[in-house]
Coordinates of C-alpha atoms and ligand atoms in Angstrom, one line a residue:
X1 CA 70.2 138.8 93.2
X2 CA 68.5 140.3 95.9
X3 CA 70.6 142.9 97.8
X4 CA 69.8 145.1 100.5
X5 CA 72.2 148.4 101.5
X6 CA 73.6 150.2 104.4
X7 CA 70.7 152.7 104.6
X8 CA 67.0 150.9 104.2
X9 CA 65.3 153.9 102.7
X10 CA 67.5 153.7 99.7
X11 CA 66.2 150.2 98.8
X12 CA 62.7 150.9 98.8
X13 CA 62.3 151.5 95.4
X14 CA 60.6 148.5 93.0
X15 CA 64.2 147.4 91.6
X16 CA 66.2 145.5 93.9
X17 CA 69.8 147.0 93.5
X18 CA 73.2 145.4 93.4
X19 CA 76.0 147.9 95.3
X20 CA 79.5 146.9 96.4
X21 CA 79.9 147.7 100.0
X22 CA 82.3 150.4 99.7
X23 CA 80.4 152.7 98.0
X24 CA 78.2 152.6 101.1
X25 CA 80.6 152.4 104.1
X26 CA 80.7 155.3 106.6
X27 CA 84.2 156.2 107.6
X28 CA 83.2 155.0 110.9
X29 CA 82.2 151.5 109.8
X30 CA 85.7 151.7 107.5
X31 CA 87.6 152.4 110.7
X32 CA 85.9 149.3 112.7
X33 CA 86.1 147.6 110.1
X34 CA 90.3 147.6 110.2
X35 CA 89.9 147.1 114.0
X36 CA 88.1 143.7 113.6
X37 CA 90.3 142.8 110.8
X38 CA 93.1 143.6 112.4
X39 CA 92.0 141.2 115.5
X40 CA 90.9 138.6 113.0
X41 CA 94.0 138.3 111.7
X42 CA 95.9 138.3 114.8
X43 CA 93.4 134.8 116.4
X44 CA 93.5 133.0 112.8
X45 CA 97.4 133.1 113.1
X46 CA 96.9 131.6 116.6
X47 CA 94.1 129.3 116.2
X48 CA 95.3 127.0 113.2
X49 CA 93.8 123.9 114.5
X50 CA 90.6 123.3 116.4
X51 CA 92.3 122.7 119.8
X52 CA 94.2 125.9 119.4
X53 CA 91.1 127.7 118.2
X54 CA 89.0 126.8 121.6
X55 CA 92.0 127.7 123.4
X56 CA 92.5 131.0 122.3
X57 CA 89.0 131.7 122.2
X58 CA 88.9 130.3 125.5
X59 CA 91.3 133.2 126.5
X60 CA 89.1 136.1 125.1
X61 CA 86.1 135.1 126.8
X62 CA 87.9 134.8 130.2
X63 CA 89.7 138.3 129.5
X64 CA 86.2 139.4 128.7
X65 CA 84.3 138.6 132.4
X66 CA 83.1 135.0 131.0
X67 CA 83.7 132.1 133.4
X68 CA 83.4 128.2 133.3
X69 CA 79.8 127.1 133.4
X70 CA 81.4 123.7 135.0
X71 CA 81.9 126.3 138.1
X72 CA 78.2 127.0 138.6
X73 CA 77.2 123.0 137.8
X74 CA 79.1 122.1 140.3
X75 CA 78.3 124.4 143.3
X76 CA 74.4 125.5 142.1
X77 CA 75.1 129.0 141.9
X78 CA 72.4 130.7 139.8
X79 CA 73.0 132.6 136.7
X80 CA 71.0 136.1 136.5
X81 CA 70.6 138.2 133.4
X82 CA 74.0 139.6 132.1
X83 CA 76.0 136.6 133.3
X84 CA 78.8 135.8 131.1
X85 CA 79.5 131.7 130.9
X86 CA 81.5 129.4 128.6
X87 CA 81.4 125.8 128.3
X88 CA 84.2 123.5 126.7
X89 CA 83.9 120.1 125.2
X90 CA 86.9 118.1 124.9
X91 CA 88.9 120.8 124.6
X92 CA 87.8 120.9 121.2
X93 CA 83.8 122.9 121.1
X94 CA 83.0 125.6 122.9
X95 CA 79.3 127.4 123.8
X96 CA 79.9 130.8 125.1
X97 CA 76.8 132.6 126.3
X98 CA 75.4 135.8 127.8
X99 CA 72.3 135.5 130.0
X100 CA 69.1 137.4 128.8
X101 CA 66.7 139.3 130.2
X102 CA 63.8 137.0 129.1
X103 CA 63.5 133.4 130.4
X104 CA 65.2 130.6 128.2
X105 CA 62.4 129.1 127.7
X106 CA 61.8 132.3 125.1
X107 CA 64.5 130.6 123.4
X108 CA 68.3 131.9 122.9
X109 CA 69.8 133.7 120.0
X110 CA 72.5 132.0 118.5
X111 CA 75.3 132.1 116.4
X112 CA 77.2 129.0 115.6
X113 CA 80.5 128.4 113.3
X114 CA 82.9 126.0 113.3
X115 CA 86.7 125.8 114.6
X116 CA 87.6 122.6 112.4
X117 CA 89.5 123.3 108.7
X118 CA 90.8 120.7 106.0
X119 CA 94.0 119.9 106.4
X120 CA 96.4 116.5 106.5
X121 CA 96.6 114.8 109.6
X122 CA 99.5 111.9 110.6
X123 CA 98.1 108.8 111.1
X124 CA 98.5 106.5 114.2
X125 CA 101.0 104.2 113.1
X126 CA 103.3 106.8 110.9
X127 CA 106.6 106.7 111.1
X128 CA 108.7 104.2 108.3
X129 CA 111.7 104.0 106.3
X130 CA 111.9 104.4 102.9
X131 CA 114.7 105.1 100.1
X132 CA 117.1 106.5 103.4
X133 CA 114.3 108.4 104.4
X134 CA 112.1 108.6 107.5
X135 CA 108.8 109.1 106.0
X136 CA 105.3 110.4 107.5
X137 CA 102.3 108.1 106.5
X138 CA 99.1 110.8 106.6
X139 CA 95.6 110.8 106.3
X140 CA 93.5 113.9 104.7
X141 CA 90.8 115.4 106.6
X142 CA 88.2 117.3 105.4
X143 CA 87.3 117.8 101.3
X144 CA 90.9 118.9 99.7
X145 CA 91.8 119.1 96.1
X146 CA 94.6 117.1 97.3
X147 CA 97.5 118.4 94.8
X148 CA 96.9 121.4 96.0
X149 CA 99.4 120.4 99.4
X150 CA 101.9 119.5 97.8
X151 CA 105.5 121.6 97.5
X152 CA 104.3 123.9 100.2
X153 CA 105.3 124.5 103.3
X154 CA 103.6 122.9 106.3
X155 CA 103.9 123.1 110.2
X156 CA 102.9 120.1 112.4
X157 CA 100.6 121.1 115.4
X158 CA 99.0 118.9 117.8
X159 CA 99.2 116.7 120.9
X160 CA 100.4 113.6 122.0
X161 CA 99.0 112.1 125.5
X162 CA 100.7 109.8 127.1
X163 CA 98.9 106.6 129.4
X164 CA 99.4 108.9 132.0
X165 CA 97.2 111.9 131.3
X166 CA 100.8 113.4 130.1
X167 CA 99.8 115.9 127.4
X168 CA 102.8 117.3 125.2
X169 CA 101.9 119.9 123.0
X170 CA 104.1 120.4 119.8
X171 CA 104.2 123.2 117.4
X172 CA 107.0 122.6 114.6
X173 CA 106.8 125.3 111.5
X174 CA 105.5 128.2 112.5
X175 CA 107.9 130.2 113.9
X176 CA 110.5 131.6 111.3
X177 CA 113.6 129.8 113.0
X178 CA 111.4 126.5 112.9
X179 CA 111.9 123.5 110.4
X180 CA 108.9 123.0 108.3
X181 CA 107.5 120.1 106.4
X182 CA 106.5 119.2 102.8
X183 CA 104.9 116.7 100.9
X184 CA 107.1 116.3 97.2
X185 CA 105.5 116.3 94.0
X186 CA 106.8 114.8 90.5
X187 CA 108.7 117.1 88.2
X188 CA 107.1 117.9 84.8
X189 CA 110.0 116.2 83.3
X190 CA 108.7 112.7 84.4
X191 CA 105.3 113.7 84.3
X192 CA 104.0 112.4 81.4
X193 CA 101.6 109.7 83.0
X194 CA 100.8 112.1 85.8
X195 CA 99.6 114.6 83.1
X196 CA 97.1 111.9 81.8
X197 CA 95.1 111.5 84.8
X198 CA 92.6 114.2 86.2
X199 CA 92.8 116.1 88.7
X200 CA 91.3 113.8 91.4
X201 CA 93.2 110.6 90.4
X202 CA 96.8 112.6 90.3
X203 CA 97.5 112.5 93.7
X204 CA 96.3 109.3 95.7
X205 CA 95.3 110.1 99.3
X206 CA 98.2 107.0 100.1
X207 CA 100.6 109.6 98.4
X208 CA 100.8 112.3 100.8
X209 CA 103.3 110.2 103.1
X210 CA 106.3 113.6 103.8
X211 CA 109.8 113.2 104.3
X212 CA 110.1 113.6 108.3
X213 CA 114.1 113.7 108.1
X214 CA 117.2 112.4 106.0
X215 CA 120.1 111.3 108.6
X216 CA 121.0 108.2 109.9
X217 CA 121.3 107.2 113.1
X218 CA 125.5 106.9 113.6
X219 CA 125.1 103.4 115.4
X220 CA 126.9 100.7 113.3
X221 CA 124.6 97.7 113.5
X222 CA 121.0 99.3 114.1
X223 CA 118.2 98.0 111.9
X224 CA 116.1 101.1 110.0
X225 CA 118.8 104.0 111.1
X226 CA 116.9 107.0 109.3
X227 CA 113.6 105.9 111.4
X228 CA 115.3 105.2 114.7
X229 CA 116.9 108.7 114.3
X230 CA 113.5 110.4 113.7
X231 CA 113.0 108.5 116.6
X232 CA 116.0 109.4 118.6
X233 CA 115.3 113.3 117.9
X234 CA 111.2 113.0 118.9
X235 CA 112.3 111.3 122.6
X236 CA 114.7 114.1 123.2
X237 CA 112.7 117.2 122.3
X238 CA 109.2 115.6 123.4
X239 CA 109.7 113.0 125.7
X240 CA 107.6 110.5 123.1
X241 CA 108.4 107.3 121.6
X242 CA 106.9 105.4 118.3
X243 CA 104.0 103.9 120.5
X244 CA 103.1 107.3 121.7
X245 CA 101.8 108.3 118.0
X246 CA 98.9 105.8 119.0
X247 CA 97.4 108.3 121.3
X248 CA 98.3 111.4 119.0
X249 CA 96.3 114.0 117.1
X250 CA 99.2 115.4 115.0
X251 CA 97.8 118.0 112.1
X252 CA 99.8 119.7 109.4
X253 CA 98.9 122.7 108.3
X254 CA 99.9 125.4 105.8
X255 CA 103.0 127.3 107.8
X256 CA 103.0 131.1 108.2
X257 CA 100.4 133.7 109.0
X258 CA 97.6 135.7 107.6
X259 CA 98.7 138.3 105.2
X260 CA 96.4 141.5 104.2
X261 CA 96.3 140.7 100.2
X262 CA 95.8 143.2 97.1
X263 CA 97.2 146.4 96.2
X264 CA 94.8 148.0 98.7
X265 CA 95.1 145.6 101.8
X266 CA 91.4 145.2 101.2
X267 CA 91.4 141.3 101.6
X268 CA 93.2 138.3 103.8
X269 CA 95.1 135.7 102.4
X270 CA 94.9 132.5 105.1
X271 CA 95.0 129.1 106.1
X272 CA 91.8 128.3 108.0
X273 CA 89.0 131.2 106.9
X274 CA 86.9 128.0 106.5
X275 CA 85.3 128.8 109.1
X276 CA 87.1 130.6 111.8
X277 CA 86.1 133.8 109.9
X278 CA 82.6 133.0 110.8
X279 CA 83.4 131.8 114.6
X280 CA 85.7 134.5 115.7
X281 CA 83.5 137.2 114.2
X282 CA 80.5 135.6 115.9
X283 CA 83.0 135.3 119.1
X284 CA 83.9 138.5 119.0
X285 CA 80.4 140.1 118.8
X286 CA 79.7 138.1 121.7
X287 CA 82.9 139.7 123.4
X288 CA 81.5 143.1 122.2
X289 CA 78.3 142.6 123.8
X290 CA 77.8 146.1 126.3
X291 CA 74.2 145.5 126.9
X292 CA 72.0 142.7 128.6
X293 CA 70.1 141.0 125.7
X294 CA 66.4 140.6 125.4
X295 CA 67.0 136.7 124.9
X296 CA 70.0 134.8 126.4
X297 CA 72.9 135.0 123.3
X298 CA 74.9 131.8 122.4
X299 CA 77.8 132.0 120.2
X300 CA 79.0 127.8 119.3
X301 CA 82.5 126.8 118.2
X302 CA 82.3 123.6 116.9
X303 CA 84.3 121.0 115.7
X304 CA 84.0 118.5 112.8
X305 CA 82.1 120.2 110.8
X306 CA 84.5 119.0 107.6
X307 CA 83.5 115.9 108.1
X308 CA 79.9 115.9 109.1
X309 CA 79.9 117.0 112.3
X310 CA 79.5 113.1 114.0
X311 CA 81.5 112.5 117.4
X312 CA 81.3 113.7 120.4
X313 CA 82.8 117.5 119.9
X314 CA 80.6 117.3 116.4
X315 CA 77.0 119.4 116.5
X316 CA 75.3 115.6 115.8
X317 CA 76.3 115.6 120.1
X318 CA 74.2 116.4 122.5
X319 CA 76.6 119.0 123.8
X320 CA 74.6 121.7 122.2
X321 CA 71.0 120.2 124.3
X322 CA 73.4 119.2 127.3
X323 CA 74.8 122.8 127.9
X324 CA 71.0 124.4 127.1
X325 CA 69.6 122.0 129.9
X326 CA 72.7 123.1 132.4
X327 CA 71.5 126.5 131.6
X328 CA 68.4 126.4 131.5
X329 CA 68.5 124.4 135.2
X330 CA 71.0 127.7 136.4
X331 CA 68.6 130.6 135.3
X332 CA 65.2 129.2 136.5
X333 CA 63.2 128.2 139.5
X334 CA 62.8 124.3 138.4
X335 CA 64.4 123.0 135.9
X336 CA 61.9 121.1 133.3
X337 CA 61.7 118.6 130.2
X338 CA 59.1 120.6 129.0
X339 CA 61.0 124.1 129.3
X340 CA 64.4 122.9 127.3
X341 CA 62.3 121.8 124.6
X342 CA 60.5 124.8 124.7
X343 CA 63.9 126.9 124.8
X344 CA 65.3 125.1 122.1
X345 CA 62.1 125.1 119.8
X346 CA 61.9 129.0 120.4
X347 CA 65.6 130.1 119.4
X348 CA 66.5 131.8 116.5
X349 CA 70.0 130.6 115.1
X350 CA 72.6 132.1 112.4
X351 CA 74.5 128.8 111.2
X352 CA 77.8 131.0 110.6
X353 CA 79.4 129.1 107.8
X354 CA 81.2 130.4 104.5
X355 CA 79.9 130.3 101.4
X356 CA 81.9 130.6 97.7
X357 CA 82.4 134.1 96.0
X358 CA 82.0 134.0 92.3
X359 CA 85.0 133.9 90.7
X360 CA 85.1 134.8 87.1
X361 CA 88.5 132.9 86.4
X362 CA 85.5 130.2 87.1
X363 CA 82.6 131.7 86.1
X364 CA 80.8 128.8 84.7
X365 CA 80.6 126.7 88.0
X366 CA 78.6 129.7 89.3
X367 CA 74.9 131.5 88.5
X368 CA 75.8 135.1 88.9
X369 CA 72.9 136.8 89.8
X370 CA 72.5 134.1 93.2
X371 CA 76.5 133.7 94.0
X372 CA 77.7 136.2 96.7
X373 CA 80.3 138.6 95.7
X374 CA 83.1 140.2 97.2
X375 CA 82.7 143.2 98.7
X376 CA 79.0 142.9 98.7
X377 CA 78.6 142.0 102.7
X378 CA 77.9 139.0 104.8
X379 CA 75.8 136.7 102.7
X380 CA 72.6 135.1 103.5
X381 CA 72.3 131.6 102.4
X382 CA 68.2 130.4 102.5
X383 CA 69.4 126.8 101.6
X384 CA 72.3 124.4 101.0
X385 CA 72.4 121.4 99.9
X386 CA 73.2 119.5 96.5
X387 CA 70.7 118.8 93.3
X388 CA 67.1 119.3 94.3
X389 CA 68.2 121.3 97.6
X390 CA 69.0 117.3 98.7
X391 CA 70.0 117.1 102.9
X392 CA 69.3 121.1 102.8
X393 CA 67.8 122.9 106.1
X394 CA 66.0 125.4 103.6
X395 CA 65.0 128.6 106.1
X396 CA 61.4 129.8 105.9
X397 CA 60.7 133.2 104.4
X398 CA 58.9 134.4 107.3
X399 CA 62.7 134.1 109.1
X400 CA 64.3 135.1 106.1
X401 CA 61.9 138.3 106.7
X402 CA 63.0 139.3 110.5
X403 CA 66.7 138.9 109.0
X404 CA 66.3 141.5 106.6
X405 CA 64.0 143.5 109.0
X406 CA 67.6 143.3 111.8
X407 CA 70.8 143.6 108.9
X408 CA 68.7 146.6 107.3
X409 CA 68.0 148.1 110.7
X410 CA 71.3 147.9 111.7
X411 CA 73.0 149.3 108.7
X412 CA 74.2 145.8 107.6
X413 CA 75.8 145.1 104.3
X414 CA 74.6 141.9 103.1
X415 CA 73.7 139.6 100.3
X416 CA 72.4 136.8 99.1
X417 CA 73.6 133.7 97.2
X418 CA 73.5 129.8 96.8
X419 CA 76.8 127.5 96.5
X420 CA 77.4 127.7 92.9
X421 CA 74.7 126.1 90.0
X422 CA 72.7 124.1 90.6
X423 CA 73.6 120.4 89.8
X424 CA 77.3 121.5 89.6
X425 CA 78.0 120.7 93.5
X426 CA 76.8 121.2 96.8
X427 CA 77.8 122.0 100.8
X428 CA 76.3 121.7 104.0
X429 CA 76.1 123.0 107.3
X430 CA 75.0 122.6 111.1
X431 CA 71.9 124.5 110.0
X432 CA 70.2 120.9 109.9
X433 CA 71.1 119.6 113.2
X434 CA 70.0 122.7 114.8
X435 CA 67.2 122.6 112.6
X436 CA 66.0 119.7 113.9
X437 CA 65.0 121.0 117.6
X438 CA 62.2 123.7 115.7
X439 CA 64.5 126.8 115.9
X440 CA 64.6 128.9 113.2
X441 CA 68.0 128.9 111.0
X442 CA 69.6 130.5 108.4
X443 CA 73.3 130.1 106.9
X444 CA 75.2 133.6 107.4
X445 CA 78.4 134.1 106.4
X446 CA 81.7 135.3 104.8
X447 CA 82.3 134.2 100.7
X448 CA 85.5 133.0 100.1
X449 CA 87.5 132.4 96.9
X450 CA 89.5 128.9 97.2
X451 CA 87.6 127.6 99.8
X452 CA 89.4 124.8 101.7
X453 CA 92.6 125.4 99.5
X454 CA 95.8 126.3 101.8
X455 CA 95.4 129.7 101.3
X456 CA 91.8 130.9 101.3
X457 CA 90.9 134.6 100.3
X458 CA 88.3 136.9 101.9
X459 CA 87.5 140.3 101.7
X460 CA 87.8 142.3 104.6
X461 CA 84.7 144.2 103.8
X462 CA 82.9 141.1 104.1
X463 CA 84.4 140.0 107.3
X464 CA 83.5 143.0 109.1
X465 CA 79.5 143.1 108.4
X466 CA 79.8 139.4 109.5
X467 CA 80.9 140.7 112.8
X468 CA 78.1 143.5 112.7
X469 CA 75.2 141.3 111.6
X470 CA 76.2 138.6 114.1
X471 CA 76.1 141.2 116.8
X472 CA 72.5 143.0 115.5
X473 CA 71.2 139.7 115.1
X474 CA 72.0 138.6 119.2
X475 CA 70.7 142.1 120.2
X476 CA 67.7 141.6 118.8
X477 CA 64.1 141.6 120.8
X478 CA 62.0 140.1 117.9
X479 CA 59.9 143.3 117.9
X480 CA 59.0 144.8 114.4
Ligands
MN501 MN1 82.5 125.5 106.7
MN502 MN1 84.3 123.7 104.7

């Protein structure tokens, strides 16, 4: 494994050398580094689905100077260098920028992660009886070792819009005087049969339906009284009825908070790392940003990511081109076809995605020497993909070179690794569709252990030099 340290000088010998981040850290960076973690922790417990991401990252920016790019669309106001814009999509995806000092058309420097994590979402037609129970019917989202869910406790977040425009909001679990939800699993008494199967037959996707609640209604003659109270209880707290689930986007998600993890508080245990570690680290850097940059610096929260990005808040949209045209029409003279392509073609990009830590409780799914590990800094992944580097955006070396030139500069821990063996698996990112407009992109982000489990693990180490290579990486004037 290739691995560069804090301090450039030190890795100029004819070795490459393999160093865990804190023997390197200043005090200063160490100090940051709690800072960042401290704030990461506080937006993950906020932002547990992608709405709630946007909207809390939709509350930094506006606390930070940014305003609504919809503002300037609408009344022509030009942006000059140093402006500070957002703009939303669906509530859902989010492109925050700040304006350069060089033209777009000498392309943007961007960092994009997603907002979107695994997790079980209720389906449109839900709510049944069954055995005196009202029951949930779900549908997973996202790739979950399903038995992982089960027995633990979940919080429903999530909307329902009425035919009005009416949107109710509803967040059940997560504070400690909440109810919270849970999907039942078979004891190992009876599990005989259950024990037979592998792991991915176990637990059908059909079999993640939860028990919603166990009283009847006290009406003598009502058909289906454990549904109709379920019913009864939704219309008085929310105002909904069964037909309102139609026009719902109900999610449940692990309940509780971030919690530092390990003896030494050195790594976060979380719902949702996956890839808000990577999106409010590049949103935060953008926050952080005290300078006007060379080129115009775009950080992208996206959504659907988990399930390949397709739809309208998904990174296969135009929203990315759309917002790039609206900005490229408010910072120049006359707006051209010519010029867009140009600014997109000439942007650099960091897909900000995680990748997996090698575990040696696992050992043999990974190839040591080209897994990232904990502890060893943000990790720079040249390519993706599954098999023969299959439906990969494989970064060229020559960009792969100015990275290394602007982490080592800046005093960047980093690494390098690939998703496991090869042949053993495979991942993907945005890099592709961002790929496919000529700019230059690499994947760069945290490992994780557990990846898309409830709980995911990252080391704080890690997180931080995301937050610092994102941020050396948007500064950046190309020169060498
Ligand atoms: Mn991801
Ligand atoms: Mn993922």
């Amino acid at each position: 494994m290739k691995k560069t340290k804090n301090k450039p000088a030190k890795s100029a010998g004819l070795a490459a050398t393999v160093k865990n981040g804190y023997e390197t850290i200043s005090p200063t960076d160490l100090k940051r580094s709690d800072e960042i973690n401290r704030l990461y922790m506080d937006y993950l417990g906020k932002a547990k689905t992608e709405r709630e991401a946007h909207n809390e990252a939709v509350k930094l920016l506006e606390a930070a100077g940014f305003t609504d790019l919809a503002l300037n669309e609408k009344t022509g106001q030009k942006l000059a260098p140093g402006a500070k814009v957002y703009r939303s999509c669906e509530g859902k995806t989010l492109m925050a920028v700040v304006i350069g000092k060089k033209p777009l058309e000498a392309g943007m420097h961007i960092v994009g992660g997603h907002t979107d994590a695994p997790r079980i979402d209720i389906k449109q037609n839900p709510l049944y009886e069954n055995s005196e129970m009202a029951m949930l019917d779900t549908h997973y989202y996202g790739g979950i070792k399903k038995y992982q869910w089960l027995t633990i406790p979940l919080a429903l977040h999530g909307v329902f819009v009425k035919p009005d425009g009416k949107k109710i909001s509803l967040k059940i679990g997560e504070d400690p005087a909440d109810p919270v939800f849970c999907i039942t699993d078979l004891l190992p008494h009876l599990a005989a049969d259950q024990n037979k199967k592998s792991l991915a037959e176990a637990v059908p996707g059909e079999s993640l339906d939860l028990v919603c609640s166990s009283i009847p209604v006290a009406e003598k003659d009502r058909k289906e009284k454990f549904k109709y109270n379920a019913l009864k209880l939704l219309s008085r707290r929310y105002g909904v009825n069964e037909d309102d689930f139609l026009s719902a986007e109900l999610e449940l998600v692990p309940a509780g908070m971030p919690r530092e993890a390990g003896l030494d508080r050195s790594m976060i245990l979380a719902y949702g790392h996956d890839d808000r570690v990577c999106a409010y680290t590049a949103l935060k850097a953008l926050l952080d940003m005290k300078e006007v940059p060379a080129y115009t610096s775009a950080v992208l929260l996206c959504d659907k990511e988990e399930i390949g990005s397709m739809g309208a808040t998904g990174m296969a949209s135009n929203f990315f081109e759309n917002t790039s045209a609206e900005l490229l029409n408010l910072t120049s003279a006359a707006y051209s076809e010519l010029s867009l392509k140009r600014a997109l073609t000439n942007s650099w990009m960091l897909s900000a995605d995680v990748n997996a830590l090698f575990d040696p409780m696992f050992a043999a799914a990974f190839e040591k020497r080209n897994t990232p590990l904990l502890n060893h800094g943000v990790c720079v992944t040249k390519f993706t993909g599954s098999r023969g580097k299959s439906g990969s955006s494989d970064a060229s070396a020559e960009f792969m070179a100015h990275i290394r030139r602007i982490f080592d500069k800046a005093g960047v821990t980093w690494q390098t690794g690939e998703l496991g063996k090869v042949d053993q698996g495979g991942g993907g990112t945005i890099a592709h569709l961002m790929a496919r407009f000529g700019m230059k992109v690499v994947d760069c982000g945290v490992g994780l252990f557990s990846m898309h489990a409830p709980m995911e693990l990252a080391g704080k180490l890690d997180i931080y030099m995301a937050y610092k290579g994102y941020l050396a990486f948007m500064k950046d004037g190309r020169g060498r």
